Amino acid sequence: MDSSSSQQACKVLVVEDDRPTRMLLERIIHSRGHEVVGCESAEVALERLEKEDFPLITLDIQLPGMSGLELCRKLRSQSQGAYIYILVGTGNSRPEDLREILDAGADDYIGKPYNPGLLDVRLTVAEAAVKEIARRKQLEDQLKFLAQHDPLTRLSNRSQLDPALALAIDKANAGEPGAVLYLDLDNFKIINDTLGHDAGDKLLLQVAQVLKSLTRRSDVLVRFGGDEFVLILPACDLPKACEIAESIVDRVEEIVYTSGDRSFRVGASVGVAVIDGLLAPPEVMANADAACYAAKARGRNRVEVHRPETNEISQLIADTDWSSRIKTAMRDGSLQLWFQPVYSVEGKRILFHEVLLRYVDPRHEEPVNPAVFLSAVRRSGQTTKLDRFVITKAFEALATTPGLSVSINISGSLFGDETYCEFVESMLANSGISPDRVLFEITENELIPNLQHASGAITRLQKLGCQFGLDDFGSGFSSLTYLKTLPIDFMKIDGAFVRDLPRQPFNQAVLQALQIIARNLDISTVAEFVETEEEMNLLRAIGISCAQGHFIGRPRWKPYREDELFQDFGNA
């Protein structure tokens, strides 16, 4: 049977010491469209496997030197052993001998001398299995990539930061000091808010290209946050680091983003900190972050080197206005909750609304997104207070709007508050609101201090009827750990995987993989930033449970009715 047209060709290694039998196998397998390499012993086969990969291996159990069983066990013990299909030829037919073959790691066996019809069946099964193994490996590779890289820019994500810093510190201890650059884009929010997330993403890709063009092979470039990047420069003295930082500022300033008849520019504030081997990674990052804030406080679009006596003052200047303003806004009503619907893709109805924080200055019409002030709030120690404020306001909305269900964003640091559960329980008891109308989304702005404690707190509130989800899944290094450890009910897939989805085959594959994981864990999936009908249809085809984004309904000051959805797009 020539199945070259129906089976994807692969490389096959035939390990057989009998030359006529080996040549017969090579000819049959080659006729099926595969590339075949023959070896007369296990030792020769292992030498060949060091140079290239073979998804399918057929081997004789009786070999000179190392036996087929020993070879089988050795293959399975290697890192790539799980991705090889092994078919063993044997003249033994006793059940205990056949069981030993499978126990050694073989996928299948076939009796010798080979029967052409039976060999055809076994090879057909092997080809199908090889195809499935390749598909599984591709998904695993994609998930590994996702765990270590930013999905938009393909740069390393925060999970790679500490290991890279540790290596640079080791070099510094060996006499080769390095540096770290902390970069925050200036005026990026204007483009993001004016032209939308798609325009913001395109600009970020341009910035990423500029940064990559200025890095050395030994450097590590990390997308640290929305418009923040970190560049680790091992074995790089301070003058050279400052030279690179100045080049970044100059090159970013040259970027002009044009939309219609309008052009936009951004700048870059860069903080530089020395890696001298005396400070741990968190302290080095804190120095670079403080230097970046100093650059912003002193006019933006510039480079500042970490100097403790000036950076502390600059950071205080940068933070004080917002931290005090938000404290006042929690009292005077300037801090508001807005609502964005989360829509069931199959049920075609609103499941709940996410409540979003907005600062509304009486002197300006446009509300301010929390991304502008949350870092200042976090550094001033008001995160938990702000979380409680949002929860309280959300319960007020639930009490005045029958039928409304809401999801509330909470920071990971809230789980460090021992009274958190009691606070939510008292809110439920005093308001009389049914717990099944309350969902919580865990964000990664601050890492959860104790996962076991957090898991217990989540379970405690789930028993009452509340639900918990992971927000922006895939955007940060802790997402997979949270998914594995915490008893969540749904995951919200980061919008970077959804934007322009029909033209992003990698993102489609990631969504399919995440949907498989979610189905196996019996949790729901929510796709963020859905902005077109084409994206919605593709999400439906992939099997994503829910969707959220401007296509369905933009954030606004009051919840939506069903007939208010898709106002600009018709009924989806």
CSV table of N, CA and C in Angstrom, one decimal, residues 60-194:
chain,number,residue,atom,x,y,z
A,60,ASP,N,14.7,-4.5,15.9
A,60,ASP,CA,14.7,-5.9,16.1
A,60,ASP,C,15.0,-6.1,17.6
A,61,ILE,N,14.4,-7.1,18.2
A,61,ILE,CA,14.6,-7.3,19.7
A,61,ILE,C,16.0,-8.0,19.9
A,62,GLN,N,16.4,-8.8,18.9
A,62,GLN,CA,17.7,-9.5,19.0
A,62,GLN,C,18.7,-8.7,18.1
A,63,LEU,N,19.6,-8.0,18.8
A,63,LEU,CA,20.6,-7.2,18.2
A,63,LEU,C,22.0,-7.6,18.7
A,64,PRO,N,23.1,-7.4,18.0
A,64,PRO,CA,24.4,-7.7,18.5
A,64,PRO,C,24.7,-6.5,19.5
A,65,GLY,N,25.4,-6.8,20.6
A,65,GLY,CA,25.7,-5.8,21.6
A,65,GLY,C,24.5,-5.5,22.4
A,66,MET,N,24.2,-4.2,22.4
A,66,MET,CA,23.0,-3.8,23.2
A,66,MET,C,21.7,-4.4,22.5
A,67,SER,N,20.8,-4.9,23.3
A,67,SER,CA,19.6,-5.6,22.8
A,67,SER,C,18.6,-4.5,22.4
A,68,GLY,N,17.6,-5.0,21.7
A,68,GLY,CA,16.5,-4.1,21.4
A,68,GLY,C,15.7,-3.6,22.6
A,69,LEU,N,15.6,-4.4,23.6
A,69,LEU,CA,14.9,-4.0,24.8
A,69,LEU,C,15.7,-2.9,25.5
A,70,GLU,N,17.0,-3.1,25.6
A,70,GLU,CA,17.9,-2.1,26.3
A,70,GLU,C,17.8,-0.8,25.5
A,71,LEU,N,17.9,-0.9,24.2
A,71,LEU,CA,17.8,0.4,23.3
A,71,LEU,C,16.4,1.1,23.6
A,72,CYS,N,15.4,0.3,23.7
A,72,CYS,CA,14.0,0.8,23.9
A,72,CYS,C,14.0,1.6,25.2
A,73,ARG,N,14.5,1.0,26.3
A,73,ARG,CA,14.5,1.6,27.6
A,73,ARG,C,15.4,2.9,27.6
A,74,LYS,N,16.5,2.9,26.9
A,74,LYS,CA,17.4,4.0,26.8
A,74,LYS,C,16.7,5.2,26.1
A,75,LEU,N,16.0,4.9,25.0
A,75,LEU,CA,15.3,5.9,24.2
A,75,LEU,C,14.2,6.6,25.1
A,76,ARG,N,13.5,5.8,25.8
A,76,ARG,CA,12.4,6.3,26.7
A,76,ARG,C,12.9,7.2,27.8
A,77,SER,N,14.2,7.0,28.2
A,77,SER,CA,14.7,7.7,29.3
A,77,SER,C,15.2,9.1,28.9
A,78,GLN,N,15.3,9.3,27.6
A,78,GLN,CA,15.9,10.6,27.1
A,78,GLN,C,14.8,11.7,27.0
A,79,SER,N,15.2,12.9,27.0
A,79,SER,CA,14.2,14.0,27.1
A,79,SER,C,13.2,14.0,25.9
A,80,GLN,N,13.6,13.5,24.7
A,80,GLN,CA,12.7,13.5,23.6
A,80,GLN,C,12.1,12.1,23.4
A,81,GLY,N,12.3,11.2,24.4
A,81,GLY,CA,11.8,9.8,24.3
A,81,GLY,C,10.3,9.7,24.2
A,82,ALA,N,9.6,10.7,24.8
A,82,ALA,CA,8.1,10.6,24.7
A,82,ALA,C,7.5,11.0,23.4
A,83,TYR,N,8.4,11.5,22.5
A,83,TYR,CA,7.9,11.9,21.2
A,83,TYR,C,8.3,10.9,20.0
A,84,ILE,N,8.7,9.7,20.4
A,84,ILE,CA,9.1,8.7,19.4
A,84,ILE,C,8.1,7.5,19.5
A,85,TYR,N,7.7,7.0,18.3
A,85,TYR,CA,6.9,5.8,18.2
A,85,TYR,C,7.8,4.7,17.9
A,86,ILE,N,7.8,3.6,18.8
A,86,ILE,CA,8.7,2.5,18.7
A,86,ILE,C,7.9,1.2,18.3
A,87,LEU,N,8.2,0.6,17.2
A,87,LEU,CA,7.6,-0.6,16.8
A,87,LEU,C,8.7,-1.7,16.8
A,88,VAL,N,8.5,-2.8,17.6
A,88,VAL,CA,9.5,-3.8,17.8
A,88,VAL,C,9.1,-5.1,17.0
A,89,GLY,N,10.1,-5.6,16.3
A,89,GLY,CA,9.9,-6.9,15.6
A,89,GLY,C,10.5,-8.0,16.5
A,90,THR,N,9.8,-9.1,16.7
A,90,THR,CA,10.2,-10.1,17.6
A,90,THR,C,9.7,-11.5,17.0
A,91,GLY,N,10.6,-12.5,17.3
A,91,GLY,CA,10.2,-13.9,16.9
A,91,GLY,C,9.6,-14.6,18.1
A,92,ASN,N,9.6,-13.9,19.3
A,92,ASN,CA,8.9,-14.5,20.5
A,92,ASN,C,7.4,-14.3,20.5
A,93,SER,N,6.7,-15.2,20.9
A,93,SER,CA,5.3,-15.1,21.0
A,93,SER,C,4.7,-15.4,22.3
A,94,ARG,N,5.5,-15.7,23.3
A,94,ARG,CA,5.0,-16.0,24.7
A,94,ARG,C,4.5,-14.7,25.3
A,95,PRO,N,3.3,-14.7,26.0
A,95,PRO,CA,2.8,-13.5,26.6
A,95,PRO,C,3.7,-12.8,27.5
A,96,GLU,N,4.5,-13.5,28.2
A,96,GLU,CA,5.4,-12.8,29.1
A,96,GLU,C,6.5,-12.0,28.4
A,97,ASP,N,6.9,-12.6,27.2
A,97,ASP,CA,7.9,-11.9,26.4
A,97,ASP,C,7.4,-10.6,25.8
A,98,LEU,N,6.1,-10.8,25.3
A,98,LEU,CA,5.5,-9.6,24.7
A,98,LEU,C,5.2,-8.5,25.7
A,99,ARG,N,4.8,-8.9,26.9
A,99,ARG,CA,4.6,-8.0,28.0
A,99,ARG,C,5.9,-7.2,28.3
A,100,GLU,N,7.0,-8.0,28.3
A,100,GLU,CA,8.3,-7.4,28.6
A,100,GLU,C,8.7,-6.3,27.6
A,101,ILE,N,8.3,-6.5,26.3
A,101,ILE,CA,8.6,-5.6,25.2
A,101,ILE,C,7.8,-4.3,25.5
A,102,LEU,N,6.5,-4.4,25.9
A,102,LEU,CA,5.7,-3.2,26.1
A,102,LEU,C,6.2,-2.5,27.4
A,103,ASP,N,6.6,-3.3,28.4
A,103,ASP,CA,7.1,-2.7,29.7
A,103,ASP,C,8.4,-1.9,29.4
A,104,ALA,N,9.2,-2.4,28.4
A,104,ALA,CA,10.4,-1.7,28.1
A,104,ALA,C,10.2,-0.3,27.4
A,105,GLY,N,9.0,-0.1,27.0
A,105,GLY,CA,8.6,1.2,26.4
A,105,GLY,C,8.2,1.2,25.0
A,106,ALA,N,8.1,0.0,24.4
A,106,ALA,CA,7.6,-0.1,23.0
A,106,ALA,C,6.2,0.3,22.9
A,107,ASP,N,5.8,0.9,21.8
A,107,ASP,CA,4.4,1.2,21.5
A,107,ASP,C,3.6,0.0,20.9
A,108,ASP,N,4.3,-0.8,20.2
A,108,ASP,CA,3.7,-1.9,19.5
A,108,ASP,C,4.7,-3.0,19.1
A,109,TYR,N,4.3,-4.1,18.8
A,109,TYR,CA,5.2,-5.2,18.3
A,109,TYR,C,4.6,-5.9,17.2
A,110,ILE,N,5.5,-6.6,16.4
A,110,ILE,CA,5.0,-7.4,15.3
A,110,ILE,C,5.8,-8.7,15.2
A,111,GLY,N,5.2,-9.8,14.9
A,111,GLY,CA,5.9,-11.0,14.8
A,111,GLY,C,6.8,-11.1,13.6
A,112,LYS,N,7.9,-11.9,13.7
A,112,LYS,CA,8.8,-12.2,12.6
A,112,LYS,C,8.8,-13.7,12.4
A,113,PRO,N,9.0,-14.1,11.1
A,113,PRO,CA,9.3,-13.2,9.9
A,113,PRO,C,8.0,-12.4,9.6
A,114,TYR,N,8.3,-11.2,9.0
A,114,TYR,CA,7.2,-10.2,8.7
A,114,TYR,C,6.2,-10.7,7.7
A,115,ASN,N,4.9,-10.6,8.1
A,115,ASN,CA,3.9,-10.8,7.1
A,115,ASN,C,3.5,-9.5,6.5
A,116,PRO,N,3.6,-9.4,5.1
A,116,PRO,CA,3.3,-8.1,4.5
A,116,PRO,C,2.0,-7.4,4.8
A,117,GLY,N,0.9,-8.2,4.9
A,117,GLY,CA,-0.4,-7.7,5.2
A,117,GLY,C,-0.4,-7.1,6.7
A,118,LEU,N,0.1,-7.9,7.6
A,118,LEU,CA,0.2,-7.5,9.0
A,118,LEU,C,1.1,-6.3,9.2
A,119,LEU,N,2.2,-6.3,8.5
A,119,LEU,CA,3.2,-5.2,8.6
A,119,LEU,C,2.5,-3.9,8.0
A,120,ASP,N,1.7,-4.0,7.0
A,120,ASP,CA,1.0,-2.8,6.4
A,120,ASP,C,0.1,-2.2,7.5
A,121,VAL,N,-0.6,-3.1,8.2
A,121,VAL,CA,-1.5,-2.6,9.3
A,121,VAL,C,-0.8,-1.9,10.4
A,122,ARG,N,0.3,-2.6,10.8
A,122,ARG,CA,1.1,-2.0,11.9
A,122,ARG,C,1.7,-0.7,11.5
A,123,LEU,N,2.2,-0.5,10.3
A,123,LEU,CA,2.8,0.7,9.9
A,123,LEU,C,1.7,1.8,9.7
A,124,THR,N,0.5,1.4,9.3
A,124,THR,CA,-0.6,2.4,9.2
A,124,THR,C,-0.9,2.9,10.6
A,125,VAL,N,-1.0,2.0,11.6
A,125,VAL,CA,-1.3,2.5,13.0
A,125,VAL,C,-0.1,3.4,13.4
A,126,ALA,N,1.1,3.0,13.1
A,126,ALA,CA,2.3,3.8,13.6
A,126,ALA,C,2.2,5.2,13.0
A,127,GLU,N,1.9,5.3,11.7
A,127,GLU,CA,1.8,6.6,11.0
A,127,GLU,C,0.8,7.5,11.6
A,128,ALA,N,-0.3,6.9,12.0
A,128,ALA,CA,-1.4,7.7,12.6
A,128,ALA,C,-0.9,8.2,14.0
A,129,ALA,N,-0.3,7.3,14.7
A,129,ALA,CA,0.2,7.7,16.0
A,129,ALA,C,1.3,8.7,15.9
A,130,VAL,N,2.2,8.6,15.0
A,130,VAL,CA,3.3,9.6,14.8
A,130,VAL,C,2.7,11.0,14.5
A,131,LYS,N,1.6,11.0,13.7
A,131,LYS,CA,0.9,12.3,13.4
A,131,LYS,C,0.3,12.9,14.7
A,132,GLU,N,-0.3,12.1,15.5
A,132,GLU,CA,-0.9,12.6,16.7
A,132,GLU,C,0.2,13.0,17.7
A,133,ILE,N,1.3,12.3,17.8
A,133,ILE,CA,2.4,12.7,18.7
A,133,ILE,C,2.9,14.0,18.2
A,134,ALA,N,3.1,14.2,16.9
A,134,ALA,CA,3.6,15.5,16.4
A,134,ALA,C,2.6,16.6,16.8
A,135,ARG,N,1.3,16.4,16.7
A,135,ARG,CA,0.4,17.4,17.0
A,135,ARG,C,0.4,17.8,18.5
A,136,ARG,N,0.6,16.7,19.3
A,136,ARG,CA,0.7,16.9,20.8
A,136,ARG,C,2.0,17.7,21.1
A,137,LYS,N,3.1,17.3,20.5
A,137,LYS,CA,4.3,18.0,20.7
A,137,LYS,C,4.2,19.5,20.3
A,138,GLN,N,3.5,19.8,19.2
A,138,GLN,CA,3.4,21.1,18.8
A,138,GLN,C,2.6,22.0,19.8
A,139,LEU,N,1.5,21.4,20.3
A,139,LEU,CA,0.8,22.1,21.4
A,139,LEU,C,1.6,22.3,22.6
A,140,GLU,N,2.4,21.3,23.0
A,140,GLU,CA,3.2,21.4,24.2
A,140,GLU,C,4.3,22.5,24.0
A,141,ASP,N,4.9,22.5,22.8
A,141,ASP,CA,5.9,23.5,22.5
A,141,ASP,C,5.3,24.9,22.5
A,142,GLN,N,4.0,25.0,22.0
A,142,GLN,CA,3.4,26.3,22.0
A,142,GLN,C,3.1,26.8,23.4
A,143,LEU,N,2.7,25.9,24.3
A,143,LEU,CA,2.4,26.2,25.7
A,143,LEU,C,3.7,26.6,26.4
A,144,LYS,N,4.8,25.9,26.1
A,144,LYS,CA,6.0,26.2,26.7
A,144,LYS,C,6.5,27.6,26.3
A,145,PHE,N,6.3,27.9,25.0
A,145,PHE,CA,6.6,29.2,24.4
A,145,PHE,C,5.8,30.3,25.1
A,146,LEU,N,4.5,30.0,25.3
A,146,LEU,CA,3.6,30.9,25.9
A,146,LEU,C,4.0,31.2,27.4
A,147,ALA,N,4.5,30.1,28.0
A,147,ALA,CA,4.9,30.3,29.4
A,147,ALA,C,6.1,31.2,29.6
A,148,GLN,N,6.9,31.4,28.5
A,148,GLN,CA,8.2,32.1,28.6
A,148,GLN,C,8.2,33.4,27.8
A,149,HIS,N,7.2,33.6,26.9
A,149,HIS,CA,7.3,34.7,26.0
A,149,HIS,C,6.0,35.5,26.0
A,150,ASP,N,6.1,36.8,25.7
A,150,ASP,CA,5.0,37.7,25.5
A,150,ASP,C,4.3,37.3,24.2
A,151,PRO,N,3.0,37.1,24.2
A,151,PRO,CA,2.3,36.6,22.9
A,151,PRO,C,2.3,37.7,21.8
A,152,LEU,N,2.4,39.0,22.1
A,152,LEU,CA,2.3,40.0,21.1
A,152,LEU,C,3.7,40.2,20.4
A,153,THR,N,4.7,40.5,21.2
A,153,THR,CA,6.0,40.9,20.7
A,153,THR,C,6.9,39.7,20.5
A,154,ARG,N,6.6,38.6,21.1
A,154,ARG,CA,7.4,37.4,21.1
A,154,ARG,C,8.7,37.6,21.9
A,155,LEU,N,8.8,38.7,22.6
A,155,LEU,CA,9.9,38.9,23.5
A,155,LEU,C,9.8,38.0,24.8
A,156,SER,N,10.8,37.8,25.5
A,156,SER,CA,10.7,37.1,26.8
A,156,SER,C,9.7,37.8,27.7
A,157,ASN,N,9.0,37.0,28.5
A,157,ASN,CA,8.1,37.6,29.5
A,157,ASN,C,8.8,37.7,30.9
A,158,ARG,N,8.1,38.1,31.9
A,158,ARG,CA,8.7,38.3,33.2
A,158,ARG,C,9.3,37.0,33.8
A,159,SER,N,8.8,35.9,33.4
A,159,SER,CA,9.4,34.6,33.9
A,159,SER,C,10.8,34.5,33.7
A,160,GLN,N,11.3,35.2,32.6
A,160,GLN,CA,12.7,35.1,32.2
A,160,GLN,C,13.6,36.1,32.9
A,161,LEU,N,13.0,37.0,33.6
A,161,LEU,CA,13.7,38.2,34.2
A,161,LEU,C,14.7,37.8,35.3
A,162,ASP,N,14.2,37.1,36.3
A,162,ASP,CA,15.1,36.7,37.4
A,162,ASP,C,16.2,35.8,37.0
A,163,PRO,N,15.9,34.7,36.2
A,163,PRO,CA,17.1,33.9,35.8
A,163,PRO,C,18.2,34.7,35.0
A,164,ALA,N,17.7,35.6,34.2
A,164,ALA,CA,18.7,36.4,33.4
A,164,ALA,C,19.5,37.4,34.3
A,165,LEU,N,18.7,38.0,35.3
A,165,LEU,CA,19.4,38.8,36.3
A,165,LEU,C,20.4,38.0,37.1
A,166,ALA,N,20.0,36.8,37.5
A,166,ALA,CA,20.9,36.0,38.3
A,166,ALA,C,22.2,35.7,37.6
A,167,LEU,N,22.1,35.4,36.3
A,167,LEU,CA,23.3,35.1,35.5
A,167,LEU,C,24.2,36.4,35.3
A,168,ALA,N,23.5,37.5,35.2
A,168,ALA,CA,24.3,38.8,35.1
A,168,ALA,C,25.0,39.1,36.4
A,169,ILE,N,24.3,38.8,37.5
A,169,ILE,CA,24.9,39.0,38.8
A,169,ILE,C,26.1,38.0,39.0
A,170,ASP,N,26.0,36.8,38.6
A,170,ASP,CA,27.1,35.9,38.6
A,170,ASP,C,28.3,36.4,37.9
A,171,LYS,N,28.1,37.0,36.7
A,171,LYS,CA,29.2,37.6,35.9
A,171,LYS,C,29.8,38.7,36.7
A,172,ALA,N,28.9,39.5,37.3
A,172,ALA,CA,29.4,40.7,38.1
A,172,ALA,C,30.3,40.2,39.2
A,173,ASN,N,29.9,39.1,39.9
A,173,ASN,CA,30.7,38.5,41.0
A,173,ASN,C,32.1,38.0,40.5
A,174,ALA,N,32.1,37.6,39.2
A,174,ALA,CA,33.3,37.1,38.6
A,174,ALA,C,34.2,38.3,38.0
A,175,GLY,N,33.8,39.5,38.2
A,175,GLY,CA,34.6,40.6,37.8
A,175,GLY,C,34.1,41.3,36.6
A,176,GLU,N,32.8,41.0,36.1
A,176,GLU,CA,32.3,41.7,34.9
A,176,GLU,C,30.9,42.3,35.2
A,177,PRO,N,30.9,43.5,35.8
A,177,PRO,CA,29.7,44.2,36.1
A,177,PRO,C,28.8,44.4,34.9
A,178,GLY,N,27.5,44.4,35.2
A,178,GLY,CA,26.5,44.6,34.1
A,178,GLY,C,25.6,45.8,34.4
A,179,ALA,N,24.5,45.8,33.7
A,179,ALA,CA,23.5,46.9,33.9
A,179,ALA,C,22.1,46.4,33.5
A,180,VAL,N,21.1,47.1,34.0
A,180,VAL,CA,19.7,46.8,33.6
A,180,VAL,C,19.1,48.1,33.2
A,181,LEU,N,18.3,48.1,32.1
A,181,LEU,CA,17.6,49.3,31.6
A,181,LEU,C,16.1,49.0,31.8
A,182,TYR,N,15.4,49.9,32.4
A,182,TYR,CA,14.0,49.8,32.6
A,182,TYR,C,13.3,50.9,31.8
A,183,LEU,N,12.6,50.5,30.8
A,183,LEU,CA,12.0,51.5,29.8
A,183,LEU,C,10.5,51.6,29.9
A,184,ASP,N,10.0,52.8,30.0
A,184,ASP,CA,8.5,53.0,30.0
A,184,ASP,C,8.2,54.0,28.9
A,185,LEU,N,7.3,53.7,28.0
A,185,LEU,CA,7.0,54.6,26.9
A,185,LEU,C,6.2,55.8,27.4
A,186,ASP,N,6.5,56.9,26.8
A,186,ASP,CA,5.8,58.2,27.1
A,186,ASP,C,4.7,58.4,26.1
A,187,ASN,N,3.5,58.8,26.6
A,187,ASN,CA,2.4,59.1,25.7
A,187,ASN,C,1.8,57.9,25.0
A,188,PHE,N,2.1,56.7,25.4
A,188,PHE,CA,1.6,55.6,24.8
A,188,PHE,C,0.0,55.5,25.0
A,189,LYS,N,-0.4,55.9,26.1
A,189,LYS,CA,-1.8,55.8,26.5
A,189,LYS,C,-2.7,56.7,25.5
A,190,ILE,N,-2.1,57.8,25.0
A,190,ILE,CA,-2.9,58.7,24.1
A,190,ILE,C,-3.2,57.9,22.8
A,191,ILE,N,-2.2,57.2,22.3
A,191,ILE,CA,-2.5,56.4,21.1
A,191,ILE,C,-3.4,55.2,21.3
A,192,ASN,N,-3.2,54.6,22.5
A,192,ASN,CA,-4.1,53.4,22.8
A,192,ASN,C,-5.5,53.8,23.0
A,193,ASP,N,-5.7,55.0,23.7
A,193,ASP,CA,-7.1,55.4,23.9
A,193,ASP,C,-7.7,56.1,22.7
A,194,THR,N,-6.9,56.8,21.9
A,194,THR,CA,-7.5,57.5,20.7
A,194,THR,C,-7.7,56.6,19.6
